[in-house]
Amino acid sequence: MKPIDIARLLLVIGAALIVLASCTGSSLPTDADPQNDTTQAVETVPQNDTTQPVETAPQTSSSVPATTVPPDEAVQPIASVRDAIGAPTGTEVRLFGKAVFTDGVMWLCGSILQSGIPSCGEGIEIVGIGVDAFGETQTFLAGTDIWSVEPITVVGVIHDGLVVAISSQPPE
Amino acid sequence: MIKEGPTVTESDGCALSTQTGGTANGGRSLTVADPTDCSAPKPPCTAAFGVYFNGKQGVLTAGHCATVLLGVPQGQHFVTDTVEGLDLRCVNPCSVATKGYFPNYTSAEYSATRSYAALRPYYNDYTLGWDDYAVWRERYASTQPSGELYIVPGGTAGLNGFFGGFFHITSFAKDSQFPNVGTWVCQGAGNLALRGGLHCGFIENNPGITFTTTTHRSVDIEWGVLSKPGGGEGSSGGPWFYDNIGLGIHTGVSTGPNFWGSFERIEPVFIQLQQVSSTTKLYCMSSATGGSTVTCVP
């Protein structure tokens, strides 16, 4: 098994935190230490609550009143791996699928090719979670491919074609 | 245009098959020997339908199977001399306890009898999310063409009471006559697949939500309750059909809540193969109860 490229991970995580800060309007979490083990799932980053009305930023001109976007018009996170592939940086996603850790890279698969050893038909790379987020796992190729037995849910943000995971849910 | 690809020979570790004869049935497991243990097969795929291509008989299967079995790069059209048999059978108690991808075999040894046609990967058209089919052709001219599918007993849903044995394909679906959403269709998975046998379900989406391309358009299947979740690992490349009509080549499953299966439709595959070799034919049977092997076009 190839080692994880720590420098790349740190770069992506750092960029993602900036993206998150800009998305949430908050400062960076005070415990955001790039030396932390980034393969562990992050579970406490707040998510947008789309069930509540979303208020726009205050307007500088008094002639343009602040508006409220009804919940059903709020932007929903992308839910399809296919749509997430190629989505611009900053796009929020909530993806559901089987995950695989192979060659030091984590993938969430929108489809799986069913040869003797499964492989992603359409997949997107994920950083920020580890195989501990998989729930029950299945191993192939002498342990180099670790699959989640059941699909998992990953909430995150696109950054340079990757999903930076904010939280994940193992199979119920 | 066919480009020369990797050639795998005995020097790679395993003796090539010298088995002559045999029949190129669809539905049989398809594999090559594992170089680290020549008595064992690599994780398998399944053959779809008998085909005549560029002067040789053989079978259609999924393109990604050549990538998995031989490491052929995606989308590379290739010729190789790798030769192995269809339908490697367990003889005596057979097992792959240490090879976790065949959990349905739990003790003893595999023995590759190579009872069926010795085939070699020959033409591959596959990239991720793109066309996913390949032709494996006969090594020896003695290989017999077949319009039959061999469906191993097992699986979880029958088609008109069919639960194993030879199934006779009598025609192939044109896209213009393609079955509608809601049609009950079936997948055959070879005996080395995770869940070999027949698995059936309804066409849920046409086009499917996966593998939609400019030339190939997959169709999603929502598995029948009894068939969920289909043949599993090792079923790639296998046949999809309904009644006695061939529909397509199994590619994989989408991993949404319903685990829909999807396949490449047969007519676009046939048309593309004819653009490479104009004499391409598919094999079928002259009647639903058997009879002679004839050639078909979608």
Coordinates of C-alpha atoms in Angstrom, one line a residue:
Chain A
M1 CA 0.0 0.0 0.0
K2 CA 1.3 3.4 -0.9
P3 CA 1.7 5.9 1.9
I4 CA -0.7 8.8 2.0
D5 CA 0.8 12.0 0.5
I6 CA 0.7 14.0 3.6
A7 CA 1.9 17.2 2.0
R8 CA -0.9 17.0 -0.6
L9 CA -3.4 16.3 2.0
L10 CA -2.4 19.2 4.1
L11 CA -2.5 21.5 1.1
V12 CA -6.0 20.4 0.2
I13 CA -7.2 20.6 3.8
G14 CA -5.8 24.0 4.2
A15 CA -7.5 25.2 1.1
A16 CA -10.7 23.6 2.1
L17 CA -10.7 25.3 5.4
I18 CA -10.4 28.6 3.6
V19 CA -13.3 27.7 1.4
L20 CA -15.4 26.6 4.4
A21 CA -14.6 29.8 6.2
S22 CA -15.7 31.8 3.2
C23 CA -18.9 29.7 2.8
T24 CA -19.9 29.9 6.4
G25 CA -18.8 33.4 7.1
S26 CA -17.0 32.2 10.2
S27 CA -13.4 32.3 11.1
L28 CA -11.3 29.1 10.9
P29 CA -11.9 26.7 13.8
T30 CA -9.4 27.4 16.5
D31 CA -8.5 23.7 16.7
A32 CA -7.8 23.5 13.0
D33 CA -4.3 22.1 13.3
P34 CA -2.8 21.0 10.0
Q35 CA -0.7 18.5 11.9
N36 CA -3.8 16.6 13.0
D37 CA -4.4 13.2 11.5
T38 CA -6.6 14.3 8.6
T39 CA -7.6 10.8 7.9
Q40 CA -10.0 10.9 10.8
A41 CA -13.5 11.9 10.1
V42 CA -14.5 15.5 11.1
E43 CA -17.9 15.5 12.6
T44 CA -18.4 18.9 14.2
V45 CA -18.1 21.4 11.4
P46 CA -21.5 23.1 11.1
Q47 CA -23.5 22.5 8.0
N48 CA -26.0 24.7 6.2
D49 CA -29.4 24.1 7.4
T50 CA -31.6 24.4 4.3
T51 CA -34.7 23.9 6.3
Q52 CA -34.4 27.5 7.5
P53 CA -34.8 30.6 5.4
V54 CA -31.5 31.9 4.1
E55 CA -30.9 35.6 4.5
T56 CA -28.7 37.4 2.1
A57 CA -25.9 39.7 3.2
P58 CA -27.0 43.2 4.2
Q59 CA -27.3 45.5 1.3
T60 CA -25.3 48.8 1.2
S61 CA -28.1 50.6 -0.6
S62 CA -31.2 51.4 1.4
S63 CA -33.2 51.3 -1.8
V64 CA -32.6 47.5 -2.1
P65 CA -34.1 45.7 0.8
A66 CA -32.6 42.6 2.2
T67 CA -34.4 39.5 0.8
T68 CA -35.2 36.1 2.2
V69 CA -34.8 33.1 0.0
P70 CA -37.5 30.5 0.8
P71 CA -36.1 27.1 1.7
D72 CA -37.2 25.4 -1.5
E73 CA -35.2 27.9 -3.5
A74 CA -32.0 27.5 -1.5
V75 CA -29.1 25.8 -3.2
Q76 CA -29.1 22.1 -2.3
P77 CA -25.8 20.2 -2.1
I78 CA -25.0 18.1 -5.0
A79 CA -26.2 14.5 -4.3
S80 CA -24.8 12.7 -7.3
V81 CA -21.2 11.6 -7.7
R82 CA -21.6 12.1 -11.4
D83 CA -22.6 15.7 -10.9
A84 CA -19.9 16.2 -8.3
I85 CA -17.2 15.2 -10.8
G86 CA -16.0 18.5 -12.4
A87 CA -18.1 20.7 -10.1
P88 CA -16.4 24.0 -9.2
T89 CA -14.5 24.6 -6.1
G90 CA -16.7 25.6 -3.3
T91 CA -19.6 23.5 -4.4
E92 CA -21.3 21.7 -1.5
V93 CA -22.0 18.0 -1.8
R94 CA -23.9 15.4 0.1
L95 CA -22.9 12.1 -1.6
F96 CA -24.0 8.5 -1.0
G97 CA -22.1 5.5 -2.3
K98 CA -19.6 2.8 -1.6
A99 CA -16.2 4.0 -0.6
V100 CA -12.9 2.4 -1.4
F101 CA -9.3 3.1 -0.2
T102 CA -6.8 2.1 -2.8
D103 CA -3.3 3.0 -3.6
G104 CA -3.4 5.5 -0.8
V105 CA -6.4 7.4 -2.2
M106 CA -9.9 7.4 -0.9
W107 CA -12.8 7.3 -3.4
L108 CA -16.5 7.5 -3.3
C109 CA -18.1 5.5 -6.1
G110 CA -21.2 6.5 -8.0
S111 CA -21.1 3.2 -9.8
I112 CA -19.2 0.0 -9.4
L113 CA -17.9 -2.2 -12.2
Q114 CA -18.6 -5.8 -11.3
S115 CA -15.6 -7.7 -12.4
G116 CA -14.1 -10.2 -9.9
I117 CA -12.5 -7.4 -8.0
P118 CA -14.8 -4.4 -7.9
S119 CA -13.7 -1.1 -9.1
C120 CA -15.2 2.4 -9.4
G121 CA -17.1 3.1 -12.6
E122 CA -17.5 6.7 -11.7
G123 CA -15.8 7.9 -8.6
I124 CA -14.5 11.1 -6.9
E125 CA -11.5 11.4 -4.6
I126 CA -12.2 12.3 -1.0
V127 CA -9.9 13.7 1.7
G128 CA -10.7 14.1 5.3
I129 CA -12.0 10.7 6.2
G130 CA -10.4 7.4 6.9
V131 CA -11.4 3.8 6.6
D132 CA -12.8 4.1 10.1
A133 CA -15.7 5.9 8.4
F134 CA -16.6 2.9 6.3
G135 CA -18.4 0.8 8.9
E136 CA -17.9 -2.8 7.9
T137 CA -15.2 -3.3 5.3
Q138 CA -14.2 -5.8 2.7
T139 CA -10.6 -6.2 1.6
F140 CA -9.2 -7.2 -1.9
L141 CA -5.8 -7.6 -3.5
A142 CA -4.0 -8.7 -0.4
G143 CA -5.3 -5.8 1.6
T144 CA -4.4 -2.9 -0.8
D145 CA -8.1 -2.3 -1.7
I146 CA -10.4 -1.7 1.3
W147 CA -14.1 -1.3 0.4
S148 CA -17.0 -0.2 2.5
V149 CA -19.5 -3.1 2.5
E150 CA -22.4 -0.7 2.5
P151 CA -22.7 2.8 1.0
I152 CA -21.8 5.7 3.3
T153 CA -22.8 9.3 3.2
V154 CA -20.2 12.0 2.8
V155 CA -20.9 15.7 3.3
G156 CA -18.3 18.1 2.1
V157 CA -17.1 20.8 -0.3
I158 CA -15.5 20.4 -3.7
H159 CA -11.9 21.8 -3.9
D160 CA -9.9 21.3 -7.2
G161 CA -11.9 18.3 -8.1
L162 CA -11.7 16.6 -4.7
V163 CA -14.3 16.3 -2.0
V164 CA -13.1 17.7 1.2
A165 CA -15.2 15.9 3.7
I166 CA -16.8 17.8 6.5
S167 CA -18.6 14.9 8.0
S168 CA -19.5 11.3 7.1
Q169 CA -22.1 8.8 8.2
P170 CA -21.5 5.1 8.1
P171 CA -24.2 2.8 7.0
E172 CA -27.1 2.5 9.4
Chain B
M1 CA -8.2 0.7 -36.0
I2 CA -6.8 -2.1 -33.8
K3 CA -3.6 -1.1 -32.1
E4 CA -1.2 -3.7 -30.8
G5 CA -1.3 -4.0 -27.1
P6 CA 0.5 -6.0 -24.4
T7 CA 1.3 -9.6 -25.3
V8 CA 1.2 -12.0 -22.4
T9 CA 3.1 -15.2 -22.8
E10 CA 4.2 -18.2 -20.8
S11 CA 7.1 -16.2 -19.6
D12 CA 4.7 -14.3 -17.4
G13 CA 4.4 -17.3 -15.2
C14 CA 1.7 -19.7 -16.3
A15 CA 1.5 -22.2 -19.1
L16 CA -0.9 -21.2 -21.8
S17 CA -3.8 -23.5 -22.4
T18 CA -3.5 -26.0 -25.2
Q19 CA -7.2 -27.0 -25.0
T20 CA -8.7 -27.2 -28.4
G21 CA -12.4 -27.3 -29.3
G22 CA -15.1 -26.3 -26.9
T23 CA -18.0 -23.9 -27.4
A24 CA -18.1 -20.2 -26.9
N25 CA -21.2 -19.9 -24.9
G26 CA -22.4 -16.7 -23.4
G27 CA -23.1 -16.8 -19.7
R28 CA -19.9 -18.7 -18.7
S29 CA -17.3 -17.3 -16.4
L30 CA -14.3 -15.9 -18.1
T31 CA -10.8 -15.6 -16.6
V32 CA -7.1 -16.0 -16.9
A33 CA -4.7 -17.8 -14.6
D34 CA -3.3 -15.9 -11.7
P35 CA 0.5 -15.6 -12.2
T36 CA 1.1 -15.9 -8.5
D37 CA -0.8 -19.2 -8.4
C38 CA -1.2 -20.7 -11.8
S39 CA -3.7 -23.3 -10.6
A40 CA -6.1 -20.5 -9.6
P41 CA -8.1 -18.1 -11.7
K42 CA -7.9 -14.4 -11.4
P43 CA -11.1 -12.7 -10.3
P44 CA -13.4 -13.5 -13.1
C45 CA -15.9 -11.9 -15.5
T46 CA -18.7 -13.4 -17.5
A47 CA -19.1 -13.8 -21.2
A48 CA -22.2 -12.2 -22.8
F49 CA -23.0 -13.6 -26.3
G50 CA -21.2 -15.5 -29.0
V51 CA -19.7 -13.3 -31.7
Y52 CA -17.9 -13.6 -35.0
F53 CA -15.4 -10.8 -35.3
N54 CA -12.5 -10.2 -37.8
G55 CA -12.6 -13.8 -39.0
K56 CA -12.7 -15.5 -35.6
Q57 CA -15.4 -16.8 -33.3
G58 CA -15.5 -15.7 -29.7
V59 CA -17.6 -13.9 -27.1
L60 CA -18.5 -10.4 -26.1
T61 CA -17.8 -9.3 -22.6
A62 CA -17.2 -6.0 -20.7
G63 CA -14.2 -3.9 -21.7
H64 CA -13.1 -3.3 -18.2
C65 CA -12.7 -7.0 -17.7
A66 CA -9.5 -6.9 -19.8
T67 CA -8.2 -4.1 -17.6
V68 CA -9.0 -6.1 -14.4
L69 CA -7.8 -9.5 -15.7
L70 CA -4.8 -8.3 -17.7
G71 CA -4.0 -4.8 -16.7
V72 CA -4.7 -3.5 -20.2
P73 CA -5.1 0.3 -20.1
Q74 CA -8.6 1.7 -20.4
G75 CA -9.7 2.3 -24.0
Q76 CA -6.8 0.5 -25.6
H77 CA -7.7 -1.6 -28.6
F78 CA -5.3 -4.5 -28.4
V79 CA -4.3 -7.9 -29.6
T80 CA -2.7 -10.3 -27.1
D81 CA -1.8 -14.0 -27.1
T82 CA -3.0 -14.6 -23.6
V83 CA -5.1 -17.8 -23.8
E84 CA -7.3 -19.1 -21.1
G85 CA -10.5 -21.1 -20.9
L86 CA -14.1 -20.2 -20.2
D87 CA -15.8 -21.6 -17.2
L88 CA -13.0 -22.8 -15.0
R89 CA -14.8 -25.4 -12.9
C90 CA -14.3 -26.6 -9.5
V91 CA -13.4 -30.3 -9.5
N92 CA -13.3 -32.2 -6.3
P93 CA -14.0 -30.1 -3.3
C94 CA -12.9 -26.7 -4.5
S95 CA -12.0 -23.7 -2.5
V96 CA -10.5 -20.3 -2.5
A97 CA -10.7 -19.7 1.2
T98 CA -7.6 -17.6 0.9
K99 CA -8.9 -15.7 -2.2
G100 CA -11.6 -13.7 -0.6
Y101 CA -13.4 -12.8 -3.8
F102 CA -15.1 -16.2 -4.2
P103 CA -16.8 -16.7 -0.9
N104 CA -19.2 -19.2 -2.4
Y105 CA -16.2 -21.7 -2.7
T106 CA -14.9 -22.5 0.7
S107 CA -12.6 -25.5 0.7
A108 CA -9.9 -27.3 -1.2
E109 CA -8.5 -26.3 -4.5
Y110 CA -9.5 -24.9 -7.8
S111 CA -8.7 -26.9 -10.9
A112 CA -9.0 -25.3 -14.2
T113 CA -10.3 -27.9 -16.5
R114 CA -10.7 -25.5 -19.4
S115 CA -13.6 -27.5 -20.7
Y116 CA -14.7 -24.8 -22.9
A117 CA -13.3 -22.6 -25.6
A118 CA -9.8 -21.3 -25.2
L119 CA -10.2 -17.6 -25.9
R120 CA -7.9 -14.6 -25.9
P121 CA -8.7 -10.9 -25.3
Y122 CA -8.7 -9.4 -28.7
Y123 CA -10.5 -6.1 -29.0
N124 CA -11.3 -3.7 -26.2
D125 CA -13.2 -0.5 -26.1
Y126 CA -13.4 0.9 -22.7
T127 CA -12.8 4.0 -20.8
L128 CA -14.4 5.1 -17.5
G129 CA -18.0 6.1 -18.2
W130 CA -17.5 5.3 -21.9
D131 CA -18.1 2.3 -24.1
D132 CA -17.5 -0.8 -22.1
Y133 CA -17.2 -3.9 -24.2
A134 CA -14.6 -6.3 -25.6
V135 CA -14.3 -9.3 -27.8
W136 CA -12.4 -12.4 -26.7
R137 CA -11.8 -14.6 -29.7
E138 CA -11.0 -18.2 -30.2
R139 CA -7.4 -19.3 -30.2
Y140 CA -8.2 -22.5 -32.2
A141 CA -10.3 -22.8 -35.3
S142 CA -12.0 -25.8 -33.7
T143 CA -13.9 -23.6 -31.3
Q144 CA -17.7 -23.9 -32.0
P145 CA -19.9 -20.9 -32.2
S146 CA -22.9 -20.7 -30.0
G147 CA -26.2 -19.0 -29.8
E148 CA -26.8 -20.3 -26.4
L149 CA -26.3 -18.9 -22.9
Y150 CA -25.2 -21.3 -20.2
I151 CA -26.9 -20.1 -17.0
V152 CA -25.7 -21.9 -14.0
P153 CA -28.3 -23.1 -11.5
G154 CA -28.7 -20.5 -8.7
G155 CA -29.6 -16.9 -8.6
T156 CA -32.8 -15.9 -7.1
A157 CA -35.3 -15.3 -9.9
G158 CA -36.3 -17.4 -12.8
L159 CA -37.6 -16.4 -16.2
N160 CA -40.6 -18.4 -17.3
G161 CA -39.5 -21.0 -14.8
F162 CA -35.9 -21.2 -16.1
F163 CA -33.4 -21.8 -13.3
G164 CA -30.3 -23.2 -15.0
G165 CA -29.0 -24.8 -18.1
F166 CA -28.9 -23.6 -21.7
F167 CA -31.0 -20.7 -22.7
H168 CA -31.6 -20.0 -26.3
I169 CA -31.2 -16.5 -27.7
T170 CA -33.1 -16.2 -30.9
S171 CA -32.7 -12.5 -31.7
F172 CA -31.1 -9.3 -30.5
A173 CA -32.9 -6.0 -29.6
K174 CA -32.6 -3.0 -31.9
D175 CA -32.6 0.2 -30.1
S176 CA -35.8 1.2 -32.0
Q177 CA -37.5 -1.9 -30.5
F178 CA -36.0 -1.6 -27.1
P179 CA -38.2 -2.8 -24.2
N180 CA -39.9 0.0 -22.4
V181 CA -39.4 1.1 -18.8
G182 CA -41.1 -1.6 -16.7
T183 CA -40.1 -4.5 -18.8
W184 CA -38.9 -7.5 -16.8
V185 CA -35.4 -8.4 -17.9
C186 CA -32.7 -10.8 -16.7
Q187 CA -29.0 -11.0 -16.1
G188 CA -26.9 -14.1 -16.3
A189 CA -23.8 -14.3 -14.0
G190 CA -21.2 -17.1 -14.5
N191 CA -20.5 -19.8 -12.0
L192 CA -17.4 -18.0 -10.6
A193 CA -19.3 -14.8 -9.9
L194 CA -20.2 -13.9 -6.4
R195 CA -23.8 -14.8 -7.0
G196 CA -23.8 -16.9 -10.1
G197 CA -27.1 -17.7 -11.9
L198 CA -30.1 -15.7 -13.1
H199 CA -31.1 -12.3 -11.7
C200 CA -34.0 -10.3 -13.0
G201 CA -35.6 -6.9 -12.5
F202 CA -37.5 -4.1 -14.1
I203 CA -36.1 -1.5 -16.5
E204 CA -36.2 1.5 -14.3
N205 CA -34.5 4.2 -16.3
N206 CA -33.8 4.5 -20.0
P207 CA -31.3 6.0 -20.5
G208 CA -29.7 5.0 -17.2
I209 CA -28.2 7.3 -14.7
T210 CA -24.8 5.8 -15.1
F211 CA -22.5 5.4 -18.0
T212 CA -24.5 7.6 -20.3
T213 CA -22.3 8.4 -23.3
T214 CA -22.6 9.7 -26.8
T215 CA -22.5 6.3 -28.5
H216 CA -23.6 4.0 -25.8
R217 CA -26.5 4.5 -23.5
S218 CA -26.9 2.2 -20.6
V219 CA -30.1 1.3 -19.1
D220 CA -30.7 1.0 -15.4
I221 CA -32.4 -2.0 -13.8
E222 CA -34.1 -2.0 -10.5
W223 CA -33.6 -5.5 -9.3
G224 CA -36.6 -7.6 -8.6
V225 CA -37.1 -8.1 -4.9
L226 CA -35.9 -11.7 -5.1
S227 CA -32.9 -10.8 -7.3
K228 CA -31.4 -7.9 -5.4
P229 CA -28.6 -7.1 -5.7
G230 CA -27.8 -9.1 -8.8
G231 CA -24.8 -11.3 -9.7
G232 CA -22.2 -9.2 -7.9
E233 CA -18.5 -9.3 -8.5
G234 CA -17.6 -11.5 -11.4
S235 CA -20.8 -10.8 -13.3
S236 CA -19.4 -8.0 -15.4
G237 CA -19.6 -8.7 -19.1
G238 CA -22.5 -11.1 -18.7
P239 CA -25.6 -11.2 -20.8
W240 CA -28.8 -9.2 -20.3
F241 CA -31.9 -10.6 -22.1
Y242 CA -35.6 -10.9 -21.9
D243 CA -37.8 -13.6 -23.4
N244 CA -35.3 -15.0 -26.0
I245 CA -34.0 -11.6 -27.0
G246 CA -30.5 -10.5 -26.2
L247 CA -30.2 -6.9 -24.8
G248 CA -26.8 -6.1 -23.7
I249 CA -23.5 -6.6 -21.7
H250 CA -23.5 -6.1 -18.0
T251 CA -21.2 -3.3 -16.7
G252 CA -21.9 -2.7 -13.1
V253 CA -24.2 -1.2 -10.5
S254 CA -24.9 2.3 -9.4
T255 CA -24.4 2.7 -5.7
G256 CA -27.5 4.6 -4.8
P257 CA -30.1 3.3 -2.5
N258 CA -31.5 0.8 -5.0
F259 CA -28.2 -0.5 -6.4
W260 CA -29.4 -0.4 -10.0
G261 CA -27.6 -2.6 -12.4
S262 CA -26.7 -1.3 -15.9
F263 CA -25.6 -2.7 -19.2
E264 CA -24.3 -1.6 -22.5
R265 CA -27.0 -2.0 -25.2
I266 CA -26.2 -4.5 -27.9
E267 CA -27.0 -2.6 -31.0
P268 CA -24.4 0.3 -30.5
V269 CA -21.8 -2.3 -29.6
F270 CA -22.6 -4.3 -32.8
I271 CA -22.5 -1.2 -35.0
Q272 CA -19.1 -0.1 -33.6
L273 CA -17.7 -3.6 -34.1
Q274 CA -18.9 -3.6 -37.7
Q275 CA -17.1 -0.3 -38.2
V276 CA -13.9 -2.2 -37.3
S277 CA -14.8 -5.5 -39.2
S278 CA -17.7 -5.3 -41.5
T279 CA -18.4 -9.1 -41.3
T280 CA -19.1 -9.0 -37.6
K281 CA -22.0 -11.2 -36.6
L282 CA -23.8 -12.2 -33.4
Y283 CA -24.8 -15.8 -32.9
C284 CA -28.3 -17.0 -32.0
M285 CA -30.4 -20.1 -32.2
S286 CA -33.0 -20.9 -34.9
S287 CA -35.7 -21.5 -32.3
A288 CA -36.5 -20.9 -28.7
T289 CA -36.3 -24.6 -28.0
G290 CA -32.9 -25.1 -29.6
G291 CA -32.0 -26.0 -33.2
S292 CA -29.1 -24.9 -35.2
T293 CA -26.8 -21.9 -34.5
V294 CA -27.4 -19.1 -36.9
T295 CA -26.1 -15.5 -37.2
C296 CA -28.2 -12.6 -36.0
V297 CA -28.0 -8.8 -36.3
P298 CA -29.8 -6.5 -33.9

